[in-house]
Coordinates of C-alpha atoms and ligand atoms in Angstrom, one line a residue:
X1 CA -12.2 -11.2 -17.7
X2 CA -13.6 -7.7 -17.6
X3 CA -11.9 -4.4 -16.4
X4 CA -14.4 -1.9 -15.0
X5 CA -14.8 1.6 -17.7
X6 CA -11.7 3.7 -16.8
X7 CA -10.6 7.5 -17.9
X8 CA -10.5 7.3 -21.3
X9 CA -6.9 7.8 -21.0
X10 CA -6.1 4.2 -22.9
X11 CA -3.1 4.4 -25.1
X12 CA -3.8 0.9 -27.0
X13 CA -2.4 1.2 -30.2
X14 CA 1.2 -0.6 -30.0
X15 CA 3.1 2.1 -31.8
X16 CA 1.3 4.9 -29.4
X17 CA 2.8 2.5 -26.5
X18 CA 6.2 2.3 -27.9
X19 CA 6.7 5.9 -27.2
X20 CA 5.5 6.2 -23.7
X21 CA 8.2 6.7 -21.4
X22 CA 12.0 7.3 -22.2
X23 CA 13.7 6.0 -25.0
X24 CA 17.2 5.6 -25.4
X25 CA 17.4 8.8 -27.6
X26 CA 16.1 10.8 -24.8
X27 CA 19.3 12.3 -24.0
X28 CA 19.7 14.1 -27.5
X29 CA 18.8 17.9 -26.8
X30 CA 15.6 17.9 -29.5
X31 CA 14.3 14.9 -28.3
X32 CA 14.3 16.4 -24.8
X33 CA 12.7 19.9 -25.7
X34 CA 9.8 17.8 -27.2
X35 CA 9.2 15.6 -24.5
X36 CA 9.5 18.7 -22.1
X37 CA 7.1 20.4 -24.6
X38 CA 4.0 17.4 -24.3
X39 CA 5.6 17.2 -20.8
X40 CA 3.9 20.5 -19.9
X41 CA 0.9 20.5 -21.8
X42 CA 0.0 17.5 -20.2
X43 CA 0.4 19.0 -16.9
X44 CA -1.6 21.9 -17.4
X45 CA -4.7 19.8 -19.1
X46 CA -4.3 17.6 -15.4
X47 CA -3.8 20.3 -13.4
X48 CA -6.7 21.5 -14.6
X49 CA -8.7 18.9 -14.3
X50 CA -7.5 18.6 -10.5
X51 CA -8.2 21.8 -9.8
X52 CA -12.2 21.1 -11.3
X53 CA -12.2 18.4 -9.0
X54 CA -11.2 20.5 -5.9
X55 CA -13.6 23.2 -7.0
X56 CA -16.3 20.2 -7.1
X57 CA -15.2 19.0 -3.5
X58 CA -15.7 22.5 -2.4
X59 CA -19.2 23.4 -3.8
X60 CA -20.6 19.9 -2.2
X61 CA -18.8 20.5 0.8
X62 CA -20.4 24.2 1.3
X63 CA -24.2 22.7 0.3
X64 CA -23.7 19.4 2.0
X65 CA -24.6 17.7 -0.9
X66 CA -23.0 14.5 -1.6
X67 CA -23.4 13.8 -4.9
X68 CA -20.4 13.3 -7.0
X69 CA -20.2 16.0 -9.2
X70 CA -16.8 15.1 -10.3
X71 CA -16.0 11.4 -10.1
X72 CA -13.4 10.5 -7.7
X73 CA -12.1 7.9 -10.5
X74 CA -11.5 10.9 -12.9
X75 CA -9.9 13.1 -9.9
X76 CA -7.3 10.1 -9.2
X77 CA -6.3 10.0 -12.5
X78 CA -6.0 13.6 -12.9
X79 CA -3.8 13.3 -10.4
X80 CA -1.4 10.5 -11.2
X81 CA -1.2 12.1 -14.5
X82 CA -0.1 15.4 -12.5
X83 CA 2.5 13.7 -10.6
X84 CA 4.0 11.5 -13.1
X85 CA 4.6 14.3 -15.4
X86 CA 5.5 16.7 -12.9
X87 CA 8.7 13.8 -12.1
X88 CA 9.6 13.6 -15.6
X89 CA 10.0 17.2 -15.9
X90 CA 12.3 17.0 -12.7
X91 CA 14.1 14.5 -14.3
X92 CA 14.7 15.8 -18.1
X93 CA 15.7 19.2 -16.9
X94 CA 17.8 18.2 -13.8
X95 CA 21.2 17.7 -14.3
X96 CA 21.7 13.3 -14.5
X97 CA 24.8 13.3 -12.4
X98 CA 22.5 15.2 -9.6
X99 CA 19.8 12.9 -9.9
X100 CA 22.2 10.1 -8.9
X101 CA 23.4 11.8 -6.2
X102 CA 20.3 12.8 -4.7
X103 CA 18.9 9.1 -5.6
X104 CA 21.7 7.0 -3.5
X105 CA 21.5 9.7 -0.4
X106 CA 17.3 9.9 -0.4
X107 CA 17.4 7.4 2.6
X108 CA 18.7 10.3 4.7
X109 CA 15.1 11.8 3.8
X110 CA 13.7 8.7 4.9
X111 CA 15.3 8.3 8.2
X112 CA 14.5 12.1 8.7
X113 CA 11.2 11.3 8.6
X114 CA 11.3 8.5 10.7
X115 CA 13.1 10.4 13.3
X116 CA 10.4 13.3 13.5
X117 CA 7.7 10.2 13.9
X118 CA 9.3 8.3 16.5
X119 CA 10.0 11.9 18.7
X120 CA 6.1 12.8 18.0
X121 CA 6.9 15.9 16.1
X122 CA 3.7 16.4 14.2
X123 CA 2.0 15.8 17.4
X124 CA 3.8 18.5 18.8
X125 CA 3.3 20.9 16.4
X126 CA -0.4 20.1 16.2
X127 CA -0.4 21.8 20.0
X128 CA 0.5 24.8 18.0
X129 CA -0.7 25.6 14.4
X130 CA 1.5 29.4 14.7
X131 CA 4.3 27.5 14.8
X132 CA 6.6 25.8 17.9
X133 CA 10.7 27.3 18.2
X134 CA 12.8 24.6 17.4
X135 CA 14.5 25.6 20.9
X136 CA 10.8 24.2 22.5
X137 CA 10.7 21.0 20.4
X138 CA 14.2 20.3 21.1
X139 CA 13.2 20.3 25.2
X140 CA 10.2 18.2 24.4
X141 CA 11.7 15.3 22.1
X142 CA 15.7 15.5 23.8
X143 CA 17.2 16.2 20.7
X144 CA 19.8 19.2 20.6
X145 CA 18.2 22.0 18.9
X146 CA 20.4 23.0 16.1
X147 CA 20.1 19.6 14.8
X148 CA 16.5 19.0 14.9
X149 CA 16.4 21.7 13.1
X150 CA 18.1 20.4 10.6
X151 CA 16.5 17.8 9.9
X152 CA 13.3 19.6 10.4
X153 CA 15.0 21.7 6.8
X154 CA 15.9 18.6 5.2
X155 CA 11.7 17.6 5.3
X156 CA 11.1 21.2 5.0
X157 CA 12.4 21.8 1.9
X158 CA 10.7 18.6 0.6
X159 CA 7.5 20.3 1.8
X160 CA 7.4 17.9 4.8
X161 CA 6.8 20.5 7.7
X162 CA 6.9 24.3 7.2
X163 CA 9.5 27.0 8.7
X164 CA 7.3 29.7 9.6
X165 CA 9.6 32.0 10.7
X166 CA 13.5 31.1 10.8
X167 CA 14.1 28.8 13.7
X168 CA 10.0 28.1 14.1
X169 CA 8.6 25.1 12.7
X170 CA 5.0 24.0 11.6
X171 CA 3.2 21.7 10.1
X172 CA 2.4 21.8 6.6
X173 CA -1.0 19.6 4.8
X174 CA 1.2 16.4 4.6
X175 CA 2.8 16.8 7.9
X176 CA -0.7 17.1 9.3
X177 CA -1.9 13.7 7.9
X178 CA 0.1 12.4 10.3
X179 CA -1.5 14.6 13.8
X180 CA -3.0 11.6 16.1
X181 CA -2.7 8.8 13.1
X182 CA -1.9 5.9 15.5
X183 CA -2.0 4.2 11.7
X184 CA 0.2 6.4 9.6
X185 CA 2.4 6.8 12.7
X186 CA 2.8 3.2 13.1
X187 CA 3.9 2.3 9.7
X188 CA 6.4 5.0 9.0
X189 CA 7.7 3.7 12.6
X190 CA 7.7 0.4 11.0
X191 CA 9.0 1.5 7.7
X192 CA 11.9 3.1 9.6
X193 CA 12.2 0.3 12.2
X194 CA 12.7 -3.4 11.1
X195 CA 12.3 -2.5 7.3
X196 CA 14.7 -0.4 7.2
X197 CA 17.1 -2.4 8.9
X198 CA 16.7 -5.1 6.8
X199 CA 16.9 -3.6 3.6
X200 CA 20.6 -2.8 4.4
X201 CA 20.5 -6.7 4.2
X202 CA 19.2 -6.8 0.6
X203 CA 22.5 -6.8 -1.2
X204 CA 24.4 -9.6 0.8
X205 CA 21.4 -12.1 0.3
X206 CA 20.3 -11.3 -3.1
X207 CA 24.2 -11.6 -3.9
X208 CA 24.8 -15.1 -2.2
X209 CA 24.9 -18.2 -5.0
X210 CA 22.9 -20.0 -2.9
X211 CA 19.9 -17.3 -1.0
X212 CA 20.2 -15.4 -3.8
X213 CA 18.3 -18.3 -6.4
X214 CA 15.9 -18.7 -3.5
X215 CA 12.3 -18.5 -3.3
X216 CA 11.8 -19.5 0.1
X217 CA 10.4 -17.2 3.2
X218 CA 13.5 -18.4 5.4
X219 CA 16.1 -17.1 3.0
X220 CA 15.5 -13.7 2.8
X221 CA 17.3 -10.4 4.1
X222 CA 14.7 -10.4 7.0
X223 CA 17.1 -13.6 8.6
X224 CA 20.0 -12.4 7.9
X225 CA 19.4 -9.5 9.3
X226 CA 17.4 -10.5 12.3
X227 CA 19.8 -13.7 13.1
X228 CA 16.9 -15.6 12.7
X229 CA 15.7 -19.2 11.0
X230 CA 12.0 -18.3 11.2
X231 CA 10.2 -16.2 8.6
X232 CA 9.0 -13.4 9.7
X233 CA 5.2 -13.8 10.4
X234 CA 6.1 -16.6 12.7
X235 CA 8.7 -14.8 14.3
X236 CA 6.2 -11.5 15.0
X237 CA 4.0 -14.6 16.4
X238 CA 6.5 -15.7 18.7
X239 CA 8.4 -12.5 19.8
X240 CA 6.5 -9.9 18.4
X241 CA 4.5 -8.9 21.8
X242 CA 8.1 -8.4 23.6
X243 CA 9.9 -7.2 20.6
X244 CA 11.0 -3.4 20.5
X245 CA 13.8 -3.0 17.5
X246 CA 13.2 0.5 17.2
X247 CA 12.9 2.9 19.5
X248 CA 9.4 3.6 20.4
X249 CA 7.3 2.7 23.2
X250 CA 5.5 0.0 21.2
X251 CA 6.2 -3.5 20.3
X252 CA 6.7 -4.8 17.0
X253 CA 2.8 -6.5 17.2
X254 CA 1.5 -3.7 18.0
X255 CA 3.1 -1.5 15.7
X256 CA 2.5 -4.3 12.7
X257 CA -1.2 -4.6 13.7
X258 CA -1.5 -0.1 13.6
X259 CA 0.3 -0.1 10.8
X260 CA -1.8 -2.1 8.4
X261 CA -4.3 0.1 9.7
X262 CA -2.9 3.0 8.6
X263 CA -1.4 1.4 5.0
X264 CA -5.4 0.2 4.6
X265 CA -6.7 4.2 5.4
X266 CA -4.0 5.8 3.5
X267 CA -4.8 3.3 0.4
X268 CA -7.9 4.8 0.9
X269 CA -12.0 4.3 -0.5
X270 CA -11.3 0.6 -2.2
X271 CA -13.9 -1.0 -0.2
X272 CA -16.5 2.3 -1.8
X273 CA -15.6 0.3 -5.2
X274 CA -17.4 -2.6 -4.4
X275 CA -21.4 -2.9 -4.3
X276 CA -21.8 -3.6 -0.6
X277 CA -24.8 -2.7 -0.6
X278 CA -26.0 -5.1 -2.8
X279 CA -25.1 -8.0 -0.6
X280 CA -27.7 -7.3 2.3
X281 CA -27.0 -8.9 5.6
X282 CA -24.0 -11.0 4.2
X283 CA -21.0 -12.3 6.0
X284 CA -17.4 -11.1 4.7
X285 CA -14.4 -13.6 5.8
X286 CA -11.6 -11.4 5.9
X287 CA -8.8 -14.3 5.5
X288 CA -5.7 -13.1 7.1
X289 CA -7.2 -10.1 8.4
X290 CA -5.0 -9.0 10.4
X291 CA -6.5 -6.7 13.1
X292 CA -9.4 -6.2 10.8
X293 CA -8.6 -2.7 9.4
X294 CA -10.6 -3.8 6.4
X295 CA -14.1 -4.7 7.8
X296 CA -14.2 -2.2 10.6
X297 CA -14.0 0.9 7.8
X298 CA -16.6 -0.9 5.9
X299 CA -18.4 -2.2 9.0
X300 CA -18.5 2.0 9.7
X301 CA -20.3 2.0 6.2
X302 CA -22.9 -0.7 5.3
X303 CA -24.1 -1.7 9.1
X304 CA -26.3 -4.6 7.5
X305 CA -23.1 -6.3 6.9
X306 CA -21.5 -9.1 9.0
X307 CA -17.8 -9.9 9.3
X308 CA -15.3 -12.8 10.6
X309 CA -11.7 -12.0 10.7
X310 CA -9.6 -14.8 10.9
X311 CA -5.8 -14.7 11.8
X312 CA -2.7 -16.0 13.6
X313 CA -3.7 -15.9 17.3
X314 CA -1.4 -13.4 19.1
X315 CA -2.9 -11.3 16.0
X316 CA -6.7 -11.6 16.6
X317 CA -6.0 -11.5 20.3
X318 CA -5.0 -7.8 19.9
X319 CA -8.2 -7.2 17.5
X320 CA -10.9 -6.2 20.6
X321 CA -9.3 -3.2 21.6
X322 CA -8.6 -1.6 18.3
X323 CA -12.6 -2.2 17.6
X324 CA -13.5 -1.4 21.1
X325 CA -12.3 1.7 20.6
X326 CA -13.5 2.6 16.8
X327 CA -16.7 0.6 16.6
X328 CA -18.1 0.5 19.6
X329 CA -21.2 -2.7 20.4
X330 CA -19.7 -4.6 17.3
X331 CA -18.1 -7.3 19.1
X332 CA -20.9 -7.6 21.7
X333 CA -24.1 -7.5 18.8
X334 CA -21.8 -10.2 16.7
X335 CA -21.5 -8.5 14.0
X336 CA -17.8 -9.3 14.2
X337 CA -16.2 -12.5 15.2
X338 CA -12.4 -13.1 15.1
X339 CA -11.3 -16.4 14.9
X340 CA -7.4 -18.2 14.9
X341 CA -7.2 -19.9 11.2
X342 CA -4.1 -20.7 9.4
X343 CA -5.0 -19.9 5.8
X344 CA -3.3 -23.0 4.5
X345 CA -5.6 -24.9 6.0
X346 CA -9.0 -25.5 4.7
X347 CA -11.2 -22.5 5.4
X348 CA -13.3 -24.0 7.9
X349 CA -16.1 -21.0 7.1
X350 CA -18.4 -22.6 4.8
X351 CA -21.4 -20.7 3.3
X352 CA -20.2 -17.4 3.4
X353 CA -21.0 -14.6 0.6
X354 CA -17.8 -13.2 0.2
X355 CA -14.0 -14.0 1.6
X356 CA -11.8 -11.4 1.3
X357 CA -7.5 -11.1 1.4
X358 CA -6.3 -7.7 1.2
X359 CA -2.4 -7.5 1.5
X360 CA -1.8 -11.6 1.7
X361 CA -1.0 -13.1 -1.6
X362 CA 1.6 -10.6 -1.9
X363 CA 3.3 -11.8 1.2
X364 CA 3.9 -14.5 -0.2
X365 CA 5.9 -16.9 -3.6
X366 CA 4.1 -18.3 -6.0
X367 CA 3.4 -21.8 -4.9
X368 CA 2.7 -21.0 -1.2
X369 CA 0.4 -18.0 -2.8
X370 CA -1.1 -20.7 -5.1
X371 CA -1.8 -23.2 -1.6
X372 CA -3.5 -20.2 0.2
X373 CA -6.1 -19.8 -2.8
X374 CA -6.5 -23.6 -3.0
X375 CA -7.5 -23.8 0.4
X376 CA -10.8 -21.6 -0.3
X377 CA -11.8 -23.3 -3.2
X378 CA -14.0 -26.4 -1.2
X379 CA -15.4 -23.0 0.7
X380 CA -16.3 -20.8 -2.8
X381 CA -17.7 -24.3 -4.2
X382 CA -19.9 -24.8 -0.9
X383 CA -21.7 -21.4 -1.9
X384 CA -22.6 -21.1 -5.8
X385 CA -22.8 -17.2 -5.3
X386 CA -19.5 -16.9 -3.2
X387 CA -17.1 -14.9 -4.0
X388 CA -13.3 -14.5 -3.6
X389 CA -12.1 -10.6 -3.6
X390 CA -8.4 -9.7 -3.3
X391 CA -7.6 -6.6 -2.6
X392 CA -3.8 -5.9 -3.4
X393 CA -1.7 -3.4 -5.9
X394 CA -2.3 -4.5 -9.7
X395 CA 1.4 -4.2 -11.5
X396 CA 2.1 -2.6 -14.7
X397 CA 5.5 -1.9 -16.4
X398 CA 6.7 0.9 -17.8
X399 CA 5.7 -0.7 -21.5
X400 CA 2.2 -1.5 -19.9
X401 CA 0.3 -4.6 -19.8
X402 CA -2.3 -6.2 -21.6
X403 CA -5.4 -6.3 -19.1
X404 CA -5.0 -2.4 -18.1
X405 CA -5.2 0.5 -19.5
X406 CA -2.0 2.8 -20.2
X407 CA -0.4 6.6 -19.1
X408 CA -1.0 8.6 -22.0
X409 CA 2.4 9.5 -23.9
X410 CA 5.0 10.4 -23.2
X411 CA 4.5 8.9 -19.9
X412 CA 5.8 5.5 -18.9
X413 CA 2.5 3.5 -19.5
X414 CA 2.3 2.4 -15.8
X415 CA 2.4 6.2 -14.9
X416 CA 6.1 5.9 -13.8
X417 CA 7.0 8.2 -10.6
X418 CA 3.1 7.7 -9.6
X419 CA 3.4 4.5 -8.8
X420 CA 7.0 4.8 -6.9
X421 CA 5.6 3.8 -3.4
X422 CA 3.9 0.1 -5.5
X423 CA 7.4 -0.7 -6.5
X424 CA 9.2 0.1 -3.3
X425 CA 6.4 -2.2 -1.7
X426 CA 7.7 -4.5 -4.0
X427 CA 10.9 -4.4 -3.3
X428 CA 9.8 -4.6 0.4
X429 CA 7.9 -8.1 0.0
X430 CA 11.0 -9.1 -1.6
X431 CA 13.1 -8.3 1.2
X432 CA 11.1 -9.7 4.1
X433 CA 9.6 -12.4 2.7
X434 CA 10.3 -13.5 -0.5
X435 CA 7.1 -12.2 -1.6
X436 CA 5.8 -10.2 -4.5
X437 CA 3.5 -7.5 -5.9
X438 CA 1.6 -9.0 -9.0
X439 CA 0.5 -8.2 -12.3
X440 CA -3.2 -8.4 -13.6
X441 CA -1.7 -12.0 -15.8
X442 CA 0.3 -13.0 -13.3
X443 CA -2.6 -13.3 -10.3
X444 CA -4.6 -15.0 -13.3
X445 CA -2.1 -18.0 -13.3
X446 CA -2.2 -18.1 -9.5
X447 CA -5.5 -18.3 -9.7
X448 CA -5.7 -21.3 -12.5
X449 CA -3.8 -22.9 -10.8
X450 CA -5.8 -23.1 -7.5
X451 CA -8.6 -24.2 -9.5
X452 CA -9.9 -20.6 -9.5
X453 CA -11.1 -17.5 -12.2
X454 CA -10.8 -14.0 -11.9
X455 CA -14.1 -13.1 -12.9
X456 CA -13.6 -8.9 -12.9
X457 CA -11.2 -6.5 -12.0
X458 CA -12.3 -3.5 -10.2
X459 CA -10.1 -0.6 -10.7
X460 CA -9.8 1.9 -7.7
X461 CA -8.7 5.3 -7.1
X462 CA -6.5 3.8 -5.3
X463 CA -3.2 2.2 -4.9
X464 CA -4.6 -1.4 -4.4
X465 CA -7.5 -2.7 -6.7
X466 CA -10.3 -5.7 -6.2
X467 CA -10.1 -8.7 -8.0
X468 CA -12.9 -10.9 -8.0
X469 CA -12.5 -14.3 -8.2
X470 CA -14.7 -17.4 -8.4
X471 CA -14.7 -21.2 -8.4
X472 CA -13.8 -22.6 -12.4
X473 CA -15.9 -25.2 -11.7
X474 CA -14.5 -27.5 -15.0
X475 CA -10.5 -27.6 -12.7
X476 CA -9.7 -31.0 -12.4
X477 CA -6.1 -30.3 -11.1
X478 CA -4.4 -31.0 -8.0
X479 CA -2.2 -28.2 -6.2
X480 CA 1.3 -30.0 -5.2
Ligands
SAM501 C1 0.1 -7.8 5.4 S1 -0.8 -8.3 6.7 C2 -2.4 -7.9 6.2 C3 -3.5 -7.9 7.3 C4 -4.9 -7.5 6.9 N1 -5.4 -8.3 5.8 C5 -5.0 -6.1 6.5 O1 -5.2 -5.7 5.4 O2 -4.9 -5.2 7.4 C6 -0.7 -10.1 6.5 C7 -1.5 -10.8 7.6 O3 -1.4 -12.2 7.3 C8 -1.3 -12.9 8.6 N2 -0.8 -14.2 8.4 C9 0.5 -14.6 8.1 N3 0.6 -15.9 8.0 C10 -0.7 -16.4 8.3 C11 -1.2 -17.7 8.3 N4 -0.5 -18.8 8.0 N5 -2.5 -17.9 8.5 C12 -3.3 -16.8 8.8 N6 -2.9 -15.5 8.8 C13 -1.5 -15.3 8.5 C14 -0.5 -12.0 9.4 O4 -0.6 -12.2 10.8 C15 -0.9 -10.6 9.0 O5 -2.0 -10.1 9.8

């Protein structure tokens, strides 16, 4: 297996790795002043480096160049080196009892957000880039004034938003990301819709004796929750398109199909990571594709390329619009087809170049994950040069992993507050369906056991990496 050259930021030797993150004597005063010590030097030398890579962005933005003076590889690390030791600072000098505090009452942040989303506040705000009186918003979103303004502080002072002047409210660079973002929108409507709801049904399942031990995609918070016996992709198939359980103007389909949209922008240039170009005029299946967020940015990119999407129907259904819109002459020309496939059923595709999953396995347990690989094989054996490329987030622990590379110390070695969002996905598969985020190893044993290899990792600047996989043509097993 081969990992793609990374920032020489690799921590290998084991005793280096043994003192990444905290250790248990991290609350004695000296240990503390010289973690805080390498703490801050490492923050500078990142900074630093982030700022080089801003200054680069800036010189080939003003000569329309597009080289890449400063590779974007080398910026995202810069930066996850920034963030995670700009945490730990927060956390060694902050007071414990604090951090606990603020920990088990961040949800308030959370459905702040949300709130602000589902009243169009950024929108709102975009009319107005001097800054809109919170009297004004509170007439356009019908909630009273003094507190939206409150919550308006909350995000504010989490540099969500910006108070201009007292009582006038703007937005700020990350409130901005979200001015007409039908995607980002969508899944911080989601996030604060369902999810949300059912994570309050975490604890009660994961305590039952019985729900608790389960692996299965009909025992999970999402059912209790939702007084339901179906898991949840069949129940968005069957009620999704007259579902509203929060409340927005959308239904649950259409805010599920937007929001992958936005989860696959916001994750960013993975599909730049691959050699497209190589491939010519190929066809891409994009197995449980969803809306096909996927192909139509890299339909955008390489126009030699051809694409299928396959999905659940009510799912592929509501595909034309979205590509209508963003892509316009795709669907007529044929260079994108969508067709209703269950992916546990053989792929029907044959010949193909390259099939692609980006946010499946992870939907899913172990066996049912194994059965979805499985079903490509016959597929991937079909086509000597085929390929298999999932695209989902690559785990590491806070002691690292074999098959990737380490934080430099005193970091956790999986870059520990940078990678806060992977594990609350995590959690999030866990909740809904029973799913999981995998390691590097742990996809590898998926993948053996569908009669499959991962033949190369391809490390993004990005939350989610590629993993290619191909047919191990000596697998003489059976998947049960
Ligand atoms: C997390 S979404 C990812 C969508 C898409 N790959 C993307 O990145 O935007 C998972 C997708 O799997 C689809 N799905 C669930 N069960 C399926 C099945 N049995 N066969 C085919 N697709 C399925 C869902 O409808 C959904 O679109």
């Amino acid at each position: 297996m081969t990992v793609t050259a990374t920032a020489p930021t690799a921590i290998a030797h084991p005793v280096v790795k043994a003192l990444n993150g905290d250790s248990p004597n991290s609350s004695a005063p000296l240990h503390r002043a010289e973690q805080l010590r390498s703490l801050v030097r490492l923050l500078t030398d990142a900074s630093e480096r982030v700022i080089e890579g801003w200054e680069a962005e800036a010189t080939q933005n003003n000569n329309g160049t597009k080289t890449h003076a400063f590779p974007p590889g080398e910026l995202y690390e810069a930066r996850q080196i920034a963030v995670s030791a700009g945490a730990m600072i927060v956390d060694l000098v902050q007071d414990p009892q604090i951090r606990i505090l603020e920990l088990g009452s961040q949800y308030y942040e959370a459905r702040a957000l949300h709130i602000t989303v589902e009243k169009g506040v950024p929108d709102i705000l975009a009319e107005a880039p001097q800054g809109v009186p919170i009297e004004d918003l509170a007439a356009r979103t019908g909630v009273k004034a003094h507190k939206l303004g409150r919550i308006l502080r909350a995000l504010c002072s989490i540099h969500v938003f910006a108070e201009v002047k007292p009582g006038v409210f703007a937005n700020n660079r990350t409130s901005q990301a979200l001015v007409g973002n039908d995607g980002l929108q969508s899944m911080t409507l989601s996030m604060g819709g369902i999810r949300y709801k059912t994570s309050a049904s975490l604890p009660t399942v994961l305590f039952d004796p019985v729900r608790g031990q389960s692996e299965s995609n009909v025992e999970t918070a999402f059912q209790e929750d939702a007084g339901t016996d179906l898991p949840w992709w069949a129940w968005l198939k069957k009620y999704g398109a007259t579902t509203r359980r929060s409340p927005t103007s959308k239904t649950e389909l259409e805010i599920y199909g937007l929001a992958m949209l936005g989860t696959g922008r916001a994750h960013g240039a993975v599909h730049l990571e691959y050699p497209w170009e190589a491939l010519g005029n190929a066809t891409v299946v994009d197995v449980g594709g969803g809306i096909g967020s996927m192909c139509l940015d890299t339909a955008k990119r390489f126009p030699n390329l051809k694409f299928i999407v396959q999905d659940l129907l009510p799912v592929v259904q509501s595909a034309p619009p979205v590509w209508e819109k963003e892509l316009p002459g795709a669907i007529d020309s044929g260079r994108v087809q969508f067709m209703e496939h269950d992916f546990f059923n053989e792929q029907p595709v044959q010949g193909a170049d390259i099939y692609h999953m980006r946010y499946i396995l992870h939907d899913w347990d172990d066996d049912r994950a194994v059965r979805i690989l499985a079903a490509l094989r016959p597929a991937l054996l079909a086509n000597p040069g085929a390929r298999l490329l999932i695209c989902d987030q690559v785990m590491n622990t806070t002691h690292g992993c074999e098959l990737v590379d380490s934080a430099p110390a005193p970091l956790p070695a999986n870059y520990g507050y940078a990678t806060r969002l992977s594990h609350m996905l995590d959690l999030n598969m866990m909740t809904m369906f029973n799913g999981r985020e995998r390691t590097a190893e742990e996809l590898a044993v998926l993948a053996r056991r569908a009669g499959l290899v991962v033949e190369r990792i391809f490390k993004c600047p990005s939350l989610v990496w590629l993993t290619r996989l191909k047919v191990d043509e000596g697998w003489v097993g059976e998947v049960a």
